[in-house]
Amino acid sequence: MPDRVPTPAEIKRWRQYLADERAEAAVYRDLAKRREGEEKAILLALAHAEGRHEQHWLNLLGEHAEPPVPASARNRLLGLLARRFGSVFVLALAQRSESRSPYASDVDATDAMAADEAIHEEVVRGLATRGRNRLSGSFRAAVFGANDGLVSNLSLVMGMAATGVGSQVVLFSGVAGLLAGALSMGAGEFVSVRSQRELLDASQPTQITLTAAPSLDLENNELVLVYLARGMSREAAEHRAAERMGIFTCDCDPSTSLRPDEFKAADEHETLGTAWGAASSSFCFFASGAIIPILPFVFGMSGIGALALACVLVGLTLMGTGAVVGLLSGASPLWRGLRQLGIGMGAAAATYLLGLAFGGVVGV
């Protein structure tokens, strides 16, 4: 029971805290259902900690804990997403939610609770980072390809329209820009990934040390040079060479014995993906963005109305991609969306002005 009779404002605030703590604990339990091993244990521990906070507010409220109030809209949305998806996006939202805890400035919350919330943010950040790392390559390609298609083709359409050419010419120019850009992106990504994989293959150590070791001259053991060139210390290199030549059979230092020649290049190759996969993804992402600015012209619109609608459609898409980037990075979705919008519209406006100038010159 509380030591004093709480005021109506305190009861209202504490009930909201209680509802939010229950909702956050449920989010972590729902996320834990989709995880295994260490991640599952971490999420359940977070849920348990939120349960301690819940009990604090129950103790303060006493008989005033009822009736329960709904959690905040943010926590209700987070709970819905956690039950349906449980992805890195949910963890990124949870990280942002933990960073907004009011406990540090609330006299009714304990210092331990405020510290818990700060630590929870870092714990969730760590979990979210694992997911971000897993999708960083494909996500970068998706955002870059789609945004490039959006901005470049909108700029092309705006520039062509500003010169005064007909809507059909603008449409054909947009289609040509879509195909040219998508093919260029696909070809560039193919060459990039293929070249990087070839560099990795060229840098991969071979197993020649296993077959050549028995025939090497013991007086001039060049096998040591191989391991020195790979970055080992002289002591480790000499020990490795002795292992290869059958002098040592012990596993004296697991970090430098057995077969460390077998580098983890497979993981690097998996991260890169296949050249054809990267090329097709880049083609599709660019095309999906580049088709949006020409949609009004595809459906027969023309003039300023078509340009205005194209700008609106592209602007909404830029805001959406920027918001997704913001969510994943734990930053403000609105700010990231506005940044994407400003960059894209700025490029389109600059091209439109150049088109006006070019059209005026041609008209003269």
GROMACS .gro file of C-alpha atoms in nm:
model
  364
    1MET     CA    1   0.000   0.000   0.000
    2PRO     CA    2   0.126   0.355  -0.066
    3ASP     CA    3   0.231   0.569   0.227
    4ARG     CA    4   0.011   0.856   0.111
    5VAL     CA    5  -0.317   0.894  -0.071
    6PRO     CA    6  -0.237   0.957  -0.436
    7THR     CA    7  -0.395   1.246  -0.620
    8PRO     CA    8  -0.619   1.183  -0.922
    9ALA     CA    9  -0.338   1.304  -1.153
   10GLU     CA   10  -0.093   1.061  -0.994
   11ILE     CA   11  -0.340   0.775  -1.020
   12LYS     CA   12  -0.392   0.850  -1.388
   13ARG     CA   13  -0.019   0.867  -1.457
   14TRP     CA   14   0.063   0.553  -1.259
   15ARG     CA   15  -0.215   0.356  -1.429
   16GLN     CA   16  -0.069   0.456  -1.767
   17TYR     CA   17   0.276   0.345  -1.656
   18LEU     CA   18   0.129   0.017  -1.535
   19ALA     CA   19  -0.047  -0.044  -1.866
   20ASP     CA   20   0.265   0.038  -2.066
   21GLU     CA   21   0.485  -0.190  -1.854
   22ARG     CA   22   0.242  -0.476  -1.907
   23ALA     CA   23   0.233  -0.406  -2.280
   24GLU     CA   24   0.614  -0.392  -2.307
   25ALA     CA   25   0.651  -0.718  -2.116
   26ALA     CA   26   0.401  -0.878  -2.355
   27VAL     CA   27   0.600  -0.747  -2.654
   28TYR     CA   28   0.919  -0.909  -2.528
   29ARG     CA   29   0.740  -1.238  -2.457
   30ASP     CA   30   0.589  -1.237  -2.807
   31LEU     CA   31   0.929  -1.165  -2.960
   32ALA     CA   32   1.081  -1.444  -2.753
   33LYS     CA   33   0.837  -1.693  -2.906
   34ARG     CA   34   1.002  -1.632  -3.244
   35ARG     CA   35   1.359  -1.665  -3.115
   36GLU     CA   36   1.573  -1.948  -2.989
   37GLY     CA   37   1.872  -1.988  -2.761
   38GLU     CA   38   2.045  -1.681  -2.628
   39GLU     CA   39   1.817  -1.426  -2.793
   40LYS     CA   40   1.510  -1.595  -2.647
   41ALA     CA   41   1.664  -1.590  -2.298
   42ILE     CA   42   1.753  -1.221  -2.330
   43LEU     CA   43   1.402  -1.125  -2.436
   44LEU     CA   44   1.244  -1.323  -2.153
   45ALA     CA   45   1.480  -1.154  -1.908
   46LEU     CA   46   1.365  -0.815  -2.039
   47ALA     CA   47   1.003  -0.921  -1.992
   48HIS     CA   48   1.084  -1.025  -1.635
   49ALA     CA   49   1.241  -0.683  -1.568
   50GLU     CA   50   0.930  -0.508  -1.701
   51GLY     CA   51   0.733  -0.727  -1.460
   52ARG     CA   52   0.933  -0.579  -1.170
   53HIS     CA   53   0.843  -0.230  -1.287
   54GLU     CA   54   0.480  -0.335  -1.316
   55GLN     CA   55   0.485  -0.449  -0.955
   56HIS     CA   56   0.623  -0.112  -0.845
   57TRP     CA   57   0.325   0.071  -0.990
   58LEU     CA   58   0.085  -0.187  -0.851
   59ASN     CA   59   0.230  -0.126  -0.503
   60LEU     CA   60   0.191   0.250  -0.540
   61LEU     CA   61  -0.162   0.228  -0.677
   62GLY     CA   62  -0.290  -0.026  -0.427
   63GLU     CA   63  -0.667  -0.037  -0.454
   64HIS     CA   64  -0.655   0.227  -0.727
   65ALA     CA   65  -0.501  -0.014  -0.978
   66GLU     CA   66  -0.846  -0.095  -1.113
   67PRO     CA   67  -0.994  -0.039  -1.361
   68PRO     CA   68  -0.702  -0.095  -1.602
   69VAL     CA   69  -0.640   0.156  -1.877
   70PRO     CA   70  -0.521   0.077  -2.230
   71ALA     CA   71  -0.154   0.106  -2.311
   72SER     CA   72  -0.031   0.396  -2.522
   73ALA     CA   73  -0.101   0.383  -2.893
   74ARG     CA   74   0.270   0.329  -2.959
   75ASN     CA   75   0.287   0.027  -2.731
   76ARG     CA   76  -0.035  -0.118  -2.871
   77LEU     CA   77   0.105  -0.090  -3.222
   78LEU     CA   78   0.432  -0.244  -3.106
   79GLY     CA   79   0.243  -0.534  -2.950
   80LEU     CA   80   0.045  -0.593  -3.270
   81LEU     CA   81   0.363  -0.597  -3.479
   82ALA     CA   82   0.541  -0.826  -3.231
   83ARG     CA   83   0.257  -1.079  -3.246
   84ARG     CA   84   0.241  -1.070  -3.626
   85PHE     CA   85   0.603  -1.032  -3.734
   86GLY     CA   86   0.872  -1.026  -3.467
   87SER     CA   87   1.125  -0.881  -3.711
   88VAL     CA   88   1.414  -0.640  -3.677
   89PHE     CA   89   1.167  -0.358  -3.743
   90VAL     CA   90   0.986  -0.444  -3.420
   91LEU     CA   91   1.314  -0.450  -3.228
   92ALA     CA   92   1.405  -0.111  -3.376
   93LEU     CA   93   1.070   0.028  -3.261
   94ALA     CA   94   1.121  -0.127  -2.917
   95GLN     CA   95   1.464   0.033  -2.897
   96ARG     CA   96   1.312   0.371  -2.974
   97SER     CA   97   1.036   0.313  -2.718
   98GLU     CA   98   1.288   0.230  -2.445
   99SER     CA   99   1.482   0.548  -2.524
  100ARG     CA  100   1.171   0.756  -2.447
  101SER     CA  101   1.123   0.630  -2.093
  102PRO     CA  102   1.001   0.912  -1.861
  103TYR     CA  103   1.133   0.744  -1.546
  104ALA     CA  104   1.453   0.951  -1.526
  105SER     CA  105   1.248   1.265  -1.459
  106ASP     CA  106   0.961   1.110  -1.262
  107VAL     CA  107   1.000   1.134  -0.883
  108ASP     CA  108   0.772   0.833  -0.833
  109ALA     CA  109   0.998   0.601  -1.034
  110THR     CA  110   1.305   0.463  -0.858
  111ASP     CA  111   1.660   0.526  -0.975
  112ALA     CA  112   1.691   0.154  -1.041
  113MET     CA  113   1.392   0.164  -1.276
  114ALA     CA  114   1.537   0.457  -1.469
  115ALA     CA  115   1.869   0.273  -1.494
  116ASP     CA  116   1.688  -0.043  -1.607
  117GLU     CA  117   1.521   0.143  -1.893
  118ALA     CA  118   1.852   0.292  -2.008
  119ILE     CA  119   2.011  -0.054  -2.006
  120HIS     CA  120   1.709  -0.204  -2.180
  121GLU     CA  121   1.762   0.037  -2.468
  122GLU     CA  122   2.118  -0.088  -2.509
  123VAL     CA  123   2.011  -0.452  -2.483
  124VAL     CA  124   1.744  -0.406  -2.749
  125ARG     CA  125   1.992  -0.208  -2.959
  126GLY     CA  126   2.228  -0.507  -2.948
  127LEU     CA  127   1.953  -0.747  -3.053
  128ALA     CA  128   1.837  -0.513  -3.328
  129THR     CA  129   2.195  -0.476  -3.450
  130ARG     CA  130   2.214  -0.849  -3.514
  131GLY     CA  131   1.914  -0.822  -3.740
  132ARG     CA  132   2.043  -0.506  -3.904
  133ASN     CA  133   2.370  -0.680  -3.984
  134ARG     CA  134   2.184  -0.974  -4.137
  135LEU     CA  135   1.989  -0.757  -4.379
  136SER     CA  136   2.229  -0.466  -4.422
  137GLY     CA  137   2.352  -0.571  -4.766
  138SER     CA  138   2.014  -0.646  -4.922
  139PHE     CA  139   1.850  -0.351  -4.747
  140ARG     CA  140   2.117  -0.112  -4.875
  141ALA     CA  141   2.064  -0.240  -5.229
  142ALA     CA  142   1.686  -0.208  -5.199
  143VAL     CA  143   1.687   0.147  -5.063
  144PHE     CA  144   1.962   0.266  -5.295
  145GLY     CA  145   1.808   0.106  -5.604
  146ALA     CA  146   1.452   0.223  -5.538
  147ASN     CA  147   1.554   0.577  -5.441
  148ASP     CA  148   1.783   0.604  -5.740
  149GLY     CA  149   1.498   0.500  -5.967
  150LEU     CA  150   1.256   0.743  -5.804
  151VAL     CA  151   1.481   1.046  -5.811
  152SER     CA  152   1.655   0.992  -6.144
  153ASN     CA  153   1.338   0.918  -6.340
  154LEU     CA  154   1.137   1.195  -6.176
  155SER     CA  155   1.421   1.434  -6.262
  156LEU     CA  156   1.423   1.305  -6.620
  157VAL     CA  157   1.045   1.341  -6.654
  158MET     CA  158   1.047   1.689  -6.500
  159GLY     CA  159   1.335   1.804  -6.720
  160MET     CA  160   1.177   1.673  -7.038
  161ALA     CA  161   0.837   1.821  -6.954
  162ALA     CA  162   0.995   2.160  -6.883
  163THR     CA  163   1.137   2.176  -7.234
  164GLY     CA  164   0.781   2.184  -7.372
  165VAL     CA  165   0.776   1.850  -7.552
  166GLY     CA  166   0.453   1.649  -7.571
  167SER     CA  167   0.333   1.410  -7.301
  168GLN     CA  168   0.400   1.109  -7.525
  169VAL     CA  169   0.764   1.210  -7.558
  170VAL     CA  170   0.784   1.254  -7.180
  171LEU     CA  171   0.637   0.906  -7.132
  172PHE     CA  172   0.877   0.744  -7.379
  173SER     CA  173   1.167   0.927  -7.218
  174GLY     CA  174   1.057   0.798  -6.877
  175VAL     CA  175   1.032   0.441  -7.004
  176ALA     CA  176   1.373   0.471  -7.169
  177GLY     CA  177   1.514   0.612  -6.844
  178LEU     CA  178   1.362   0.323  -6.649
  179LEU     CA  179   1.510   0.058  -6.877
  180ALA     CA  180   1.847   0.227  -6.915
  181GLY     CA  181   1.884   0.291  -6.544
  182ALA     CA  182   1.766  -0.055  -6.437
  183LEU     CA  183   1.997  -0.227  -6.686
  184SER     CA  184   2.285  -0.006  -6.580
  185MET     CA  185   2.222  -0.079  -6.212
  186GLY     CA  186   2.195  -0.451  -6.279
  187ALA     CA  187   2.511  -0.460  -6.489
  188GLY     CA  188   2.702  -0.251  -6.238
  189GLU     CA  189   2.597  -0.470  -5.947
  190PHE     CA  190   2.685  -0.785  -6.142
  191VAL     CA  191   3.035  -0.657  -6.219
  192SER     CA  192   3.081  -0.529  -5.864
  193VAL     CA  193   2.986  -0.855  -5.693
  194ARG     CA  194   3.166  -1.074  -5.946
  195SER     CA  195   3.483  -0.865  -5.910
  196GLN     CA  196   3.469  -0.874  -5.532
  197ARG     CA  197   3.418  -1.249  -5.529
  198GLU     CA  198   3.713  -1.291  -5.765
  199LEU     CA  199   3.927  -1.080  -5.532
  200LEU     CA  200   3.823  -1.299  -5.239
  201ASP     CA  201   3.901  -1.613  -5.436
  202ALA     CA  202   4.242  -1.476  -5.531
  203SER     CA  203   4.316  -1.396  -5.165
  204GLN     CA  204   4.201  -1.733  -5.034
  205PRO     CA  205   4.492  -1.947  -4.906
  206THR     CA  206   4.532  -2.281  -5.077
  207GLN     CA  207   4.611  -2.614  -4.913
  208ILE     CA  208   4.943  -2.649  -5.095
  209THR     CA  209   5.114  -2.643  -4.754
  210LEU     CA  210   4.967  -2.985  -4.678
  211THR     CA  211   5.106  -3.151  -4.991
  212ALA     CA  212   5.438  -2.968  -5.018
  213ALA     CA  213   5.542  -2.993  -4.653
  214PRO     CA  214   5.683  -3.350  -4.661
  215SER     CA  215   5.926  -3.260  -4.943
  216LEU     CA  216   6.056  -2.931  -4.801
  217ASP     CA  217   6.421  -2.885  -4.707
  218LEU     CA  218   6.443  -2.884  -4.328
  219GLU     CA  219   6.749  -2.660  -4.338
  220ASN     CA  220   6.569  -2.392  -4.540
  221ASN     CA  221   6.210  -2.420  -4.429
  222GLU     CA  222   6.022  -2.176  -4.653
  223LEU     CA  223   5.694  -2.294  -4.509
  224VAL     CA  224   5.754  -2.051  -4.224
  225LEU     CA  225   5.751  -1.770  -4.480
  226VAL     CA  226   5.402  -1.870  -4.588
  227TYR     CA  227   5.263  -1.825  -4.238
  228LEU     CA  228   5.460  -1.507  -4.175
  229ALA     CA  229   5.308  -1.364  -4.494
  230ARG     CA  230   4.963  -1.456  -4.363
  231GLY     CA  231   5.020  -1.239  -4.059
  232MET     CA  232   5.133  -1.489  -3.793
  233SER     CA  233   5.406  -1.419  -3.543
  234ARG     CA  234   5.735  -1.599  -3.603
  235GLU     CA  235   5.677  -1.830  -3.307
  236ALA     CA  236   5.332  -1.927  -3.430
  237ALA     CA  237   5.457  -1.965  -3.787
  238GLU     CA  238   5.739  -2.197  -3.683
  239HIS     CA  239   5.500  -2.405  -3.475
  240ARG     CA  240   5.257  -2.430  -3.767
  241ALA     CA  241   5.534  -2.532  -4.003
  242ALA     CA  242   5.644  -2.803  -3.760
  243GLU     CA  243   5.285  -2.931  -3.747
  244ARG     CA  244   5.266  -2.941  -4.124
  245MET     CA  245   5.591  -3.136  -4.142
  246GLY     CA  246   5.471  -3.387  -3.886
  247ILE     CA  247   5.711  -3.287  -3.609
  248PHE     CA  248   5.431  -3.178  -3.377
  249THR     CA  249   5.101  -3.356  -3.342
  250CYS     CA  250   4.968  -3.177  -3.034
  251ASP     CA  251   4.696  -2.915  -3.034
  252CYS     CA  252   4.912  -2.677  -2.833
  253ASP     CA  253   4.730  -2.358  -2.928
  254PRO     CA  254   4.385  -2.404  -3.077
  255SER     CA  255   4.394  -2.052  -3.220
  256THR     CA  256   4.700  -2.130  -3.432
  257SER     CA  257   4.692  -2.503  -3.483
  258LEU     CA  258   4.492  -2.772  -3.660
  259ARG     CA  259   4.386  -2.621  -3.994
  260PRO     CA  260   4.358  -2.242  -3.968
  261ASP     CA  261   4.442  -2.232  -4.338
  262GLU     CA  262   4.074  -2.296  -4.387
  263PHE     CA  263   3.972  -1.932  -4.360
  264LYS     CA  264   3.608  -1.831  -4.328
  265ALA     CA  265   3.581  -1.715  -4.683
  266ALA     CA  266   3.253  -1.899  -4.720
  267ASP     CA  267   3.086  -1.652  -4.484
  268GLU     CA  268   3.219  -1.360  -4.684
  269HIS     CA  269   3.092  -1.515  -5.005
  270GLU     CA  270   2.751  -1.573  -4.851
  271THR     CA  271   2.738  -1.209  -4.742
  272LEU     CA  272   2.813  -1.096  -5.095
  273GLY     CA  273   2.556  -1.327  -5.253
  274THR     CA  274   2.565  -1.428  -5.617
  275ALA     CA  275   2.641  -1.185  -5.896
  276TRP     CA  276   2.321  -1.277  -6.083
  277GLY     CA  277   2.112  -1.241  -5.769
  278ALA     CA  278   2.256  -0.897  -5.695
  279ALA     CA  279   2.208  -0.788  -6.056
  280SER     CA  280   1.844  -0.900  -6.074
  281SER     CA  281   1.766  -0.741  -5.736
  282SER     CA  282   1.919  -0.409  -5.839
  283PHE     CA  283   1.729  -0.418  -6.170
  284CYS     CA  284   1.397  -0.482  -5.994
  285PHE     CA  285   1.454  -0.228  -5.716
  286PHE     CA  286   1.549   0.046  -5.960
  287ALA     CA  287   1.260  -0.035  -6.191
  288SER     CA  288   1.011  -0.039  -5.901
  289GLY     CA  289   1.116   0.314  -5.812
  290ALA     CA  290   1.152   0.446  -6.168
  291ILE     CA  291   0.803   0.339  -6.275
  292ILE     CA  292   0.630   0.561  -6.018
  293PRO     CA  293   0.705   0.899  -6.184
  294ILE     CA  294   0.568   0.785  -6.519
  295LEU     CA  295   0.245   0.630  -6.387
  296PRO     CA  296   0.036   0.946  -6.449
  297PHE     CA  297   0.156   0.953  -6.811
  298VAL     CA  298   0.093   0.580  -6.851
  299PHE     CA  299  -0.272   0.640  -6.757
  300GLY     CA  300  -0.316   0.921  -7.007
  301MET     CA  301  -0.259   1.229  -6.797
  302SER     CA  302  -0.061   1.522  -6.934
  303GLY     CA  303   0.064   1.868  -6.852
  304ILE     CA  304   0.105   2.019  -6.508
  305GLY     CA  305  -0.150   1.780  -6.356
  306ALA     CA  306   0.059   1.476  -6.452
  307LEU     CA  307   0.377   1.638  -6.320
  308ALA     CA  308   0.207   1.735  -5.994
  309LEU     CA  309   0.071   1.384  -5.940
  310ALA     CA  310   0.411   1.234  -6.023
  311CYS     CA  311   0.572   1.459  -5.761
  312VAL     CA  312   0.311   1.360  -5.502
  313LEU     CA  313   0.355   0.987  -5.569
  314VAL     CA  314   0.733   1.009  -5.560
  315GLY     CA  315   0.723   1.229  -5.250
  316LEU     CA  316   0.508   0.982  -5.060
  317THR     CA  317   0.736   0.695  -5.162
  318LEU     CA  318   1.047   0.888  -5.059
  319MET     CA  319   0.888   0.964  -4.725
  320GLY     CA  320   0.809   0.596  -4.683
  321THR     CA  321   1.158   0.472  -4.764
  322GLY     CA  322   1.309   0.740  -4.543
  323ALA     CA  323   1.080   0.643  -4.256
  324VAL     CA  324   1.179   0.277  -4.290
  325VAL     CA  325   1.547   0.373  -4.281
  326GLY     CA  326   1.476   0.583  -3.973
  327LEU     CA  327   1.297   0.298  -3.799
  328LEU     CA  328   1.575   0.051  -3.870
  329SER     CA  329   1.845   0.292  -3.753
  330GLY     CA  330   1.656   0.386  -3.438
  331ALA     CA  331   1.624   0.748  -3.554
  332SER     CA  332   1.316   0.961  -3.610
  333PRO     CA  333   1.113   0.820  -3.901
  334LEU     CA  334   0.967   1.164  -3.972
  335TRP     CA  335   1.303   1.337  -3.990
  336ARG     CA  336   1.456   1.069  -4.212
  337GLY     CA  337   1.149   1.078  -4.435
  338LEU     CA  338   1.167   1.455  -4.471
  339ARG     CA  339   1.538   1.433  -4.549
  340GLN     CA  340   1.471   1.184  -4.831
  341LEU     CA  341   1.190   1.403  -4.957
  342GLY     CA  342   1.406   1.715  -4.959
  343ILE     CA  343   1.690   1.547  -5.146
  344GLY     CA  344   1.462   1.393  -5.408
  345MET     CA  345   1.249   1.702  -5.469
  346GLY     CA  346   1.560   1.921  -5.477
  347ALA     CA  347   1.711   1.712  -5.754
  348ALA     CA  348   1.384   1.713  -5.949
  349ALA     CA  349   1.343   2.089  -5.911
  350ALA     CA  350   1.698   2.153  -6.030
  351THR     CA  351   1.642   1.938  -6.340
  352TYR     CA  352   1.311   2.110  -6.408
  353LEU     CA  353   1.481   2.452  -6.402
  354LEU     CA  354   1.750   2.324  -6.635
  355GLY     CA  355   1.478   2.193  -6.866
  356LEU     CA  356   1.311   2.535  -6.869
  357ALA     CA  357   1.638   2.699  -6.955
  358PHE     CA  358   1.718   2.443  -7.224
  359GLY     CA  359   1.368   2.474  -7.369
  360GLY     CA  360   1.403   2.851  -7.385
  361VAL     CA  361   1.734   2.824  -7.567
  362VAL     CA  362   1.594   2.574  -7.817
  363GLY     CA  363   1.285   2.790  -7.868
  364VAL     CA  364   1.502   3.089  -7.955
   0.00000   0.00000   0.00000
